[in-house]
PDB file of C-alpha atoms in Angstrom:
ATOM      1  CA  UNK A 104       0.691   5.350  16.287  1.00 50.00           C
ATOM      2  CA  UNK A 105       3.266   6.241  18.542  1.00 59.00           C
ATOM      3  CA  UNK A 106       3.764   2.915  19.492  1.00 60.00           C
ATOM      4  CA  UNK A 107       4.219   1.266  15.788  1.00 56.00           C
ATOM      5  CA  UNK A 108       6.540   5.001  14.620  1.00 61.00           C
ATOM      6  CA  UNK A 109       8.316   3.716  18.123  1.00 65.00           C
ATOM      7  CA  UNK A 110       9.120   0.477  16.947  1.00 63.00           C
ATOM      8  CA  UNK A 111       9.975   1.697  13.730  1.00 68.00           C
ATOM      9  CA  UNK A 112      11.940   5.054  14.178  1.00 67.00           C
ATOM     10  CA  UNK A 113      15.275   3.111  14.692  1.00 67.00           C
ATOM     11  CA  UNK A 114      15.588   1.308  12.097  1.00 77.00           C
ATOM     12  CA  UNK A 115      18.000   1.745   9.431  1.00 79.00           C
ATOM     13  CA  UNK A 116      16.239   2.381   6.004  1.00 80.00           C
ATOM     14  CA  UNK A 117      19.087   1.411   4.098  1.00 77.00           C
ATOM     15  CA  UNK A 118      20.283  -1.711   3.567  1.00 75.00           C
ATOM     16  CA  UNK A 119      16.952  -2.995   3.506  1.00 80.00           C
ATOM     17  CA  UNK A 120      17.210  -6.368   4.851  1.00 82.00           C
ATOM     18  CA  UNK A 121      16.373  -4.894   8.514  1.00 85.00           C
ATOM     19  CA  UNK A 122      12.518  -3.905   7.754  1.00 88.00           C
ATOM     20  CA  UNK A 123      11.955  -6.850   5.288  1.00 87.00           C
ATOM     21  CA  UNK A 124      12.679  -8.588   8.490  1.00 86.00           C
ATOM     22  CA  UNK A 125      10.466  -6.417  10.509  1.00 88.00           C
ATOM     23  CA  UNK A 126       8.023  -6.186   7.472  1.00 90.00           C
ATOM     24  CA  UNK A 127       7.904 -10.448   7.241  1.00 89.00           C
ATOM     25  CA  UNK A 128       7.656 -10.820  10.697  1.00 88.00           C
ATOM     26  CA  UNK A 129       4.248  -8.940  11.474  1.00 90.00           C
ATOM     27  CA  UNK A 130       3.274  -9.962   7.340  1.00 91.00           C
ATOM     28  CA  UNK A 131       3.018 -13.778   8.336  1.00 90.00           C
ATOM     29  CA  UNK A 132       1.022 -12.504  11.888  1.00 90.00           C
ATOM     30  CA  UNK A 133      -1.382 -11.238  10.168  1.00 92.00           C
ATOM     31  CA  UNK A 134      -1.285 -13.017   6.958  1.00 90.00           C
ATOM     32  CA  UNK A 135      -4.476 -15.399   7.611  1.00 92.00           C
ATOM     33  CA  UNK A 136      -6.362 -12.118   8.688  1.00 92.00           C
ATOM     34  CA  UNK A 137      -7.158 -10.103   5.726  1.00 87.00           C
ATOM     35  CA  UNK A 138      -9.796  -7.339   7.186  1.00 89.00           C
ATOM     36  CA  UNK A 139      -6.843  -6.514   9.845  1.00 91.00           C
ATOM     37  CA  UNK A 140      -4.071  -6.907   8.031  1.00 92.00           C
ATOM     38  CA  UNK A 141      -5.636  -4.081   5.585  1.00 90.00           C
ATOM     39  CA  UNK A 142      -6.584  -2.246   8.490  1.00 93.00           C
ATOM     40  CA  UNK A 143      -2.922  -2.849  10.072  1.00 92.00           C
ATOM     41  CA  UNK A 144      -0.982  -1.635   6.121  1.00 92.00           C
ATOM     42  CA  UNK A 145      -3.016   1.604   6.091  1.00 90.00           C
ATOM     43  CA  UNK A 146      -2.302   2.593   9.147  1.00 91.00           C
ATOM     44  CA  UNK A 147       1.618   2.289   8.847  1.00 92.00           C
ATOM     45  CA  UNK A 148       1.536   4.105   5.675  1.00 93.00           C
ATOM     46  CA  UNK A 149      -0.586   7.076   6.576  1.00 92.00           C
ATOM     47  CA  UNK A 150       2.344   7.592   9.229  1.00 91.00           C
ATOM     48  CA  UNK A 151       4.995   9.902   9.490  1.00 91.00           C
ATOM     49  CA  UNK A 152       7.843   8.441  10.307  1.00 92.00           C
ATOM     50  CA  UNK A 153       9.340   6.911   6.727  1.00 93.00           C
ATOM     51  CA  UNK A 154      10.553   3.709   7.894  1.00 92.00           C
ATOM     52  CA  UNK A 155       6.814   2.508   9.085  1.00 92.00           C
ATOM     53  CA  UNK A 156       5.405   3.273   5.719  1.00 94.00           C
ATOM     54  CA  UNK A 157       8.911   0.946   4.102  1.00 94.00           C
ATOM     55  CA  UNK A 158       7.392  -1.515   6.735  1.00 93.00           C
ATOM     56  CA  UNK A 159       4.192  -1.230   5.227  1.00 95.00           C
ATOM     57  CA  UNK A 160       5.844  -1.448   1.889  1.00 95.00           C
ATOM     58  CA  UNK A 161       7.305  -4.577   2.817  1.00 93.00           C
ATOM     59  CA  UNK A 162       3.859  -6.490   5.062  1.00 93.00           C
ATOM     60  CA  UNK A 163       2.003  -5.313   0.984  1.00 93.00           C
ATOM     61  CA  UNK A 164       5.155  -6.967   0.034  1.00 92.00           C
ATOM     62  CA  UNK A 165       4.367  -9.925   1.549  1.00 91.00           C
ATOM     63  CA  UNK A 166       0.650 -10.288   0.910  1.00 93.00           C
ATOM     64  CA  UNK A 167       0.588  -9.710  -2.030  1.00 93.00           C
ATOM     65  CA  UNK A 168       1.172 -12.816  -3.210  1.00 91.00           C
ATOM     66  CA  UNK A 169      -2.260 -14.133  -1.660  1.00 91.00           C
ATOM     67  CA  UNK A 170      -4.253 -10.950  -2.872  1.00 90.00           C
ATOM     68  CA  UNK A 171      -2.315  -9.191  -5.389  1.00 93.00           C
ATOM     69  CA  UNK A 172      -5.487  -6.266  -6.873  1.00 93.00           C
ATOM     70  CA  UNK A 173      -6.007  -5.871  -2.633  1.00 92.00           C
ATOM     71  CA  UNK A 174      -2.894  -3.668  -2.898  1.00 94.00           C
ATOM     72  CA  UNK A 175      -2.817  -2.113  -6.774  1.00 94.00           C
ATOM     73  CA  UNK A 176      -3.963   1.426  -4.399  1.00 93.00           C
ATOM     74  CA  UNK A 177      -2.043   0.706  -1.618  1.00 93.00           C
ATOM     75  CA  UNK A 178       1.675   0.380  -3.897  1.00 95.00           C
ATOM     76  CA  UNK A 179       0.633   3.237  -6.057  1.00 95.00           C
ATOM     77  CA  UNK A 180      -0.056   5.377  -2.763  1.00 95.00           C
ATOM     78  CA  UNK A 181       3.671   4.499  -1.252  1.00 97.00           C
ATOM     79  CA  UNK A 182       5.893   4.465  -4.805  1.00 97.00           C
ATOM     80  CA  UNK A 183       4.736   8.121  -5.360  1.00 97.00           C
ATOM     81  CA  UNK A 184       5.745   8.888  -1.190  1.00 97.00           C
ATOM     82  CA  UNK A 185       7.961  12.301  -0.707  1.00 96.00           C
ATOM     83  CA  UNK A 186      10.419  10.038   0.613  1.00 96.00           C
ATOM     84  CA  UNK A 187      12.356   8.537  -1.590  1.00 94.00           C
ATOM     85  CA  UNK A 188      13.993   5.494   0.316  1.00 94.00           C
ATOM     86  CA  UNK A 189      10.304   4.301   0.839  1.00 96.00           C
ATOM     87  CA  UNK A 190       9.684   4.684  -2.860  1.00 96.00           C
ATOM     88  CA  UNK A 191      12.265   2.468  -3.338  1.00 93.00           C
ATOM     89  CA  UNK A 192      11.476  -0.073  -1.176  1.00 93.00           C
ATOM     90  CA  UNK A 193       7.837   0.060  -2.181  1.00 96.00           C
ATOM     91  CA  UNK A 194       8.784   0.106  -6.251  1.00 96.00           C
ATOM     92  CA  UNK A 195       9.650  -3.825  -5.026  1.00 93.00           C
ATOM     93  CA  UNK A 196       6.309  -4.621  -3.359  1.00 94.00           C
ATOM     94  CA  UNK A 197       4.806  -6.849  -6.256  1.00 96.00           C
ATOM     95  CA  UNK A 198       8.476  -8.230  -6.838  1.00 95.00           C
ATOM     96  CA  UNK A 199      10.508 -11.217  -5.912  1.00 89.00           C
ATOM     97  CA  UNK A 200      13.169 -11.692  -3.460  1.00 79.00           C
ATOM     98  CA  UNK A 201      15.246 -14.619  -3.205  1.00 68.00           C
ATOM     99  CA  UNK A 202      13.172 -16.472  -1.076  1.00 63.00           C
ATOM    100  CA  UNK A 203      10.938 -16.415  -3.610  1.00 58.00           C
ATOM    101  CA  UNK A 204       7.984 -14.748  -2.035  1.00 73.00           C
ATOM    102  CA  UNK A 205       6.116 -11.872  -4.213  1.00 87.00           C
ATOM    103  CA  UNK A 206       3.625 -11.119  -6.403  1.00 94.00           C
ATOM    104  CA  UNK A 207       5.230 -11.991  -9.141  1.00 95.00           C
ATOM    105  CA  UNK A 208       6.287 -15.460  -8.184  1.00 92.00           C
ATOM    106  CA  UNK A 209       2.140 -16.153  -8.344  1.00 93.00           C
ATOM    107  CA  UNK A 210       0.381 -14.013 -10.694  1.00 95.00           C
ATOM    108  CA  UNK A 211       3.006 -12.957 -13.156  1.00 95.00           C
ATOM    109  CA  UNK A 212       0.154 -11.617 -15.596  1.00 96.00           C
ATOM    110  CA  UNK A 213      -1.041  -9.190 -13.530  1.00 96.00           C
ATOM    111  CA  UNK A 214       2.209  -7.522 -11.824  1.00 96.00           C
ATOM    112  CA  UNK A 215       2.729  -7.310 -15.632  1.00 97.00           C
ATOM    113  CA  UNK A 216      -1.006  -5.563 -16.703  1.00 97.00           C
ATOM    114  CA  UNK A 217       0.219  -3.515 -12.967  1.00 97.00           C
ATOM    115  CA  UNK A 218       3.816  -2.789 -14.734  1.00 98.00           C
ATOM    116  CA  UNK A 219       2.347  -1.401 -17.973  1.00 97.00           C
ATOM    117  CA  UNK A 220       0.092   1.289 -16.617  1.00 97.00           C
ATOM    118  CA  UNK A 221       2.471   2.427 -14.208  1.00 98.00           C
ATOM    119  CA  UNK A 222       4.777   2.584 -17.564  1.00 98.00           C
ATOM    120  CA  UNK A 223       1.869   5.198 -18.918  1.00 97.00           C
ATOM    121  CA  UNK A 224       0.800   6.864 -15.427  1.00 98.00           C
ATOM    122  CA  UNK A 225       0.395  10.646 -15.433  1.00 97.00           C
ATOM    123  CA  UNK A 226       2.615  10.641 -12.168  1.00 98.00           C
ATOM    124  CA  UNK A 227       6.606  10.326 -13.043  1.00 98.00           C
ATOM    125  CA  UNK A 228       7.860   8.512  -9.737  1.00 98.00           C
ATOM    126  CA  UNK A 229       5.242   5.792 -10.246  1.00 98.00           C
ATOM    127  CA  UNK A 230       6.840   5.457 -14.227  1.00 98.00           C
ATOM    128  CA  UNK A 231      10.077   5.574 -12.178  1.00 98.00           C
ATOM    129  CA  UNK A 232       9.047   2.519  -9.919  1.00 98.00           C
ATOM    130  CA  UNK A 233       8.132   0.646 -12.242  1.00 98.00           C
ATOM    131  CA  UNK A 234      11.554   0.289 -14.071  1.00 98.00           C
ATOM    132  CA  UNK A 235      12.272  -1.344 -10.430  1.00 97.00           C
ATOM    133  CA  UNK A 236       9.396  -2.886  -9.959  1.00 97.00           C
ATOM    134  CA  UNK A 237      10.372  -6.597 -11.313  1.00 97.00           C
ATOM    135  CA  UNK A 238      14.177  -6.648 -10.987  1.00 95.00           C
ATOM    136  CA  UNK A 239      14.477  -9.251  -8.476  1.00 93.00           C
ATOM    137  CA  UNK A 240      11.896 -10.910 -10.634  1.00 94.00           C
ATOM    138  CA  UNK A 241      13.851 -11.006 -13.846  1.00 94.00           C
ATOM    139  CA  UNK A 242      16.766 -12.366 -12.063  1.00 91.00           C
ATOM    140  CA  UNK A 243      15.665 -15.209 -10.756  1.00 91.00           C
ATOM    141  CA  UNK A 244      13.789 -15.460 -14.573  1.00 93.00           C
ATOM    142  CA  UNK A 245      16.072 -14.572 -16.853  1.00 94.00           C
ATOM    143  CA  UNK A 246      14.569 -16.269 -19.871  1.00 95.00           C
ATOM    144  CA  UNK A 247      11.872 -13.461 -19.045  1.00 95.00           C
ATOM    145  CA  UNK A 248      13.703 -10.536 -19.209  1.00 96.00           C
ATOM    146  CA  UNK A 249      12.489 -10.247 -22.938  1.00 96.00           C
ATOM    147  CA  UNK A 250       9.299  -9.354 -22.065  1.00 97.00           C
ATOM    148  CA  UNK A 251      10.486  -7.554 -19.049  1.00 98.00           C
ATOM    149  CA  UNK A 252      12.079  -5.039 -21.830  1.00 98.00           C
ATOM    150  CA  UNK A 253       9.161  -4.777 -23.812  1.00 97.00           C
ATOM    151  CA  UNK A 254       6.804  -3.355 -20.639  1.00 98.00           C
ATOM    152  CA  UNK A 255       9.422  -0.949 -20.395  1.00 98.00           C
ATOM    153  CA  UNK A 256      10.403   0.528 -23.224  1.00 98.00           C
ATOM    154  CA  UNK A 257       8.815   3.431 -22.312  1.00 98.00           C
ATOM    155  CA  UNK A 258      10.388   4.674 -19.515  1.00 98.00           C
ATOM    156  CA  UNK A 259      14.107   4.410 -21.883  1.00 98.00           C
ATOM    157  CA  UNK A 260      12.496   7.186 -24.007  1.00 98.00           C
ATOM    158  CA  UNK A 261      10.381   9.119 -21.501  1.00 98.00           C
ATOM    159  CA  UNK A 262      10.679  12.950 -21.840  1.00 98.00           C
ATOM    160  CA  UNK A 263      12.268  12.626 -17.057  1.00 98.00           C
ATOM    161  CA  UNK A 264      15.608  12.532 -16.883  1.00 98.00           C
ATOM    162  CA  UNK A 265      14.620  11.003 -12.998  1.00 98.00           C
ATOM    163  CA  UNK A 266      12.223   8.048 -15.242  1.00 98.00           C
ATOM    164  CA  UNK A 267      14.833   7.343 -17.254  1.00 98.00           C
ATOM    165  CA  UNK A 268      17.690   7.517 -14.801  1.00 98.00           C
ATOM    166  CA  UNK A 269      15.235   4.212 -12.933  1.00 98.00           C
ATOM    167  CA  UNK A 270      15.641   2.532 -16.954  1.00 98.00           C
ATOM    168  CA  UNK A 271      19.254   3.003 -16.835  1.00 98.00           C
ATOM    169  CA  UNK A 272      19.328   1.223 -13.524  1.00 98.00           C
ATOM    170  CA  UNK A 273      17.370  -1.131 -15.170  1.00 98.00           C
ATOM    171  CA  UNK A 274      18.927  -1.775 -17.803  1.00 98.00           C
ATOM    172  CA  UNK A 275      22.413  -2.180 -15.933  1.00 98.00           C
ATOM    173  CA  UNK A 276      20.781  -4.353 -13.185  1.00 97.00           C
ATOM    174  CA  UNK A 277      19.976  -7.220 -16.008  1.00 97.00           C
ATOM    175  CA  UNK A 278      22.578  -6.984 -18.286  1.00 97.00           C
ATOM    176  CA  UNK A 279      24.970  -6.947 -14.555  1.00 97.00           C
ATOM    177  CA  UNK A 280      23.340 -10.756 -15.049  1.00 95.00           C
ATOM    178  CA  UNK A 281      23.013 -11.951 -18.308  1.00 95.00           C
ATOM    179  CA  UNK A 282      24.685  -8.999 -20.550  1.00 97.00           C
ATOM    180  CA  UNK A 283      23.876 -10.168 -24.205  1.00 97.00           C
ATOM    181  CA  UNK A 284      20.188  -9.473 -23.310  1.00 96.00           C
ATOM    182  CA  UNK A 285      20.948  -6.537 -22.886  1.00 98.00           C
ATOM    183  CA  UNK A 286      23.455  -5.547 -25.830  1.00 98.00           C
ATOM    184  CA  UNK A 287      20.550  -6.987 -27.941  1.00 97.00           C
ATOM    185  CA  UNK A 288      17.995  -5.732 -26.963  1.00 98.00           C
ATOM    186  CA  UNK A 289      19.886  -2.245 -27.761  1.00 98.00           C
ATOM    187  CA  UNK A 290      21.209  -3.307 -30.974  1.00 97.00           C
ATOM    188  CA  UNK A 291      17.540  -3.843 -31.908  1.00 97.00           C
ATOM    189  CA  UNK A 292      17.432  -0.631 -30.850  1.00 97.00           C
ATOM    190  CA  UNK A 293      19.218   0.861 -33.026  1.00 96.00           C
ATOM    191  CA  UNK A 294      16.592   2.120 -36.278  1.00 94.00           C
ATOM    192  CA  UNK A 295      13.828   2.978 -34.255  1.00 94.00           C
ATOM    193  CA  UNK A 296      15.602   5.567 -31.389  1.00 96.00           C
ATOM    194  CA  UNK A 297      13.122   7.882 -30.026  1.00 95.00           C
ATOM    195  CA  UNK A 298      13.383  10.507 -29.141  1.00 94.00           C
ATOM    196  CA  UNK A 299      15.532  10.695 -25.306  1.00 96.00           C
ATOM    197  CA  UNK A 300      16.657   6.968 -26.041  1.00 97.00           C
ATOM    198  CA  UNK A 301      20.110   7.121 -27.504  1.00 97.00           C
ATOM    199  CA  UNK A 302      21.047   9.035 -23.875  1.00 97.00           C
ATOM    200  CA  UNK A 303      19.821   6.020 -22.517  1.00 98.00           C
ATOM    201  CA  UNK A 304      21.402   3.096 -23.938  1.00 98.00           C
ATOM    202  CA  UNK A 305      24.382   5.564 -23.962  1.00 98.00           C
ATOM    203  CA  UNK A 306      24.266   5.550 -19.830  1.00 98.00           C
ATOM    204  CA  UNK A 307      23.837   2.650 -19.825  1.00 98.00           C
ATOM    205  CA  UNK A 308      26.615   1.377 -21.236  1.00 98.00           C
ATOM    206  CA  UNK A 309      29.163   2.669 -19.146  1.00 98.00           C
ATOM    207  CA  UNK A 310      28.740  -0.093 -16.729  1.00 98.00           C
ATOM    208  CA  UNK A 311      30.967  -3.341 -16.027  1.00 97.00           C
ATOM    209  CA  UNK A 312      28.576  -5.445 -17.310  1.00 97.00           C
ATOM    210  CA  UNK A 313      28.817  -3.773 -21.297  1.00 98.00           C
ATOM    211  CA  UNK A 314      33.149  -3.215 -20.543  1.00 97.00           C
ATOM    212  CA  UNK A 315      33.321  -6.869 -20.311  1.00 96.00           C
ATOM    213  CA  UNK A 316      32.395  -7.305 -23.816  1.00 97.00           C
ATOM    214  CA  UNK A 317      34.471  -4.439 -25.584  1.00 97.00           C
ATOM    215  CA  UNK A 318      33.727  -5.302 -29.044  1.00 97.00           C
ATOM    216  CA  UNK A 319      30.017  -5.083 -28.958  1.00 98.00           C
ATOM    217  CA  UNK A 320      29.855  -2.127 -26.583  1.00 98.00           C
ATOM    218  CA  UNK A 321      31.691  -0.381 -29.602  1.00 97.00           C
ATOM    219  CA  UNK A 322      29.399  -1.116 -32.175  1.00 97.00           C
ATOM    220  CA  UNK A 323      26.494  -0.436 -30.014  1.00 98.00           C
ATOM    221  CA  UNK A 324      28.516   3.434 -28.987  1.00 97.00           C
ATOM    222  CA  UNK A 325      29.005   3.933 -32.517  1.00 96.00           C
ATOM    223  CA  UNK A 326      25.664   2.908 -33.141  1.00 96.00           C
ATOM    224  CA  UNK A 327      24.213   5.338 -31.153  1.00 96.00           C
ATOM    225  CA  UNK A 328      26.445   8.349 -31.960  1.00 91.00           C
ATOM    226  CA  UNK A 329      25.347   8.375 -35.755  1.00 82.00           C
ATOM    227  CA  UNK A 330      22.429  11.409 -36.060  1.00 72.00           C
ATOM    228  CA  UNK A 331      19.018  10.995 -36.057  1.00 65.00           C
ATOM    229  CA  UNK A 332      17.632  10.110 -40.133  1.00 60.00           C
ATOM    230  CA  UNK A 333      15.850  12.791 -41.707  1.00 54.00           C
ATOM    231  CA  UNK A 334      13.468  11.878 -44.042  1.00 54.00           C
ATOM    232  CA  UNK A 335      14.022  13.404 -47.709  1.00 53.00           C
ATOM    233  CA  UNK A 336      11.836  16.171 -48.354  1.00 54.00           C
ATOM    234  CA  UNK A 337       8.611  16.091 -50.123  1.00 59.00           C
ATOM    235  CA  UNK A 338       9.426  17.952 -53.437  1.00 56.00           C
ATOM    236  CA  UNK A 339       6.366  18.292 -55.836  1.00 52.00           C
TER     237      UNK A 339
END
């Protein structure tokens, strides 16, 4: 592993372009050799060097378009990485990028199945990763955003603040692409809010996408500020 770490230790983890470029180059070299690709990804993912593990995530991101199920366990391992930068790279293993690559472009039902598993995972880091897993794809397929929001709904009411923070980032990212989709979604949730959802949506609305729709934002803020209704006592 020393030679692999030496190749990546000088790579900055962010911005992600350098990591993704190296990963894409390596993935293209091994994409027709599944056994060797699997062995390489395993070695890289087990490295002590965070940038090497991030490259592993990038390689999987490219290769998952061919055999996504093969990389399911790798994905889950890397999204729970102890280094948050690696987790951020890994969260989008099955996502799409501007160049149109990624498992989501070819196997979207499989990827949604995975996201639906992740939002209910016992490991909170995996649940957080679910909130970031399809943001690139959603930006390229805005007509499918309602499906994604429905899948992410458990994270908006998650008891762990870090998971909800990921939900806020997702809502803002989608809102900047198409504000009405997020504003309408929050509006539809006003009558059925979970214990933590108010905080999530209030935080999501504190963003430029909502500020561009002042009247709509004001209505939502007012609705979110209302105390939850308490059912009448059962008097016999």
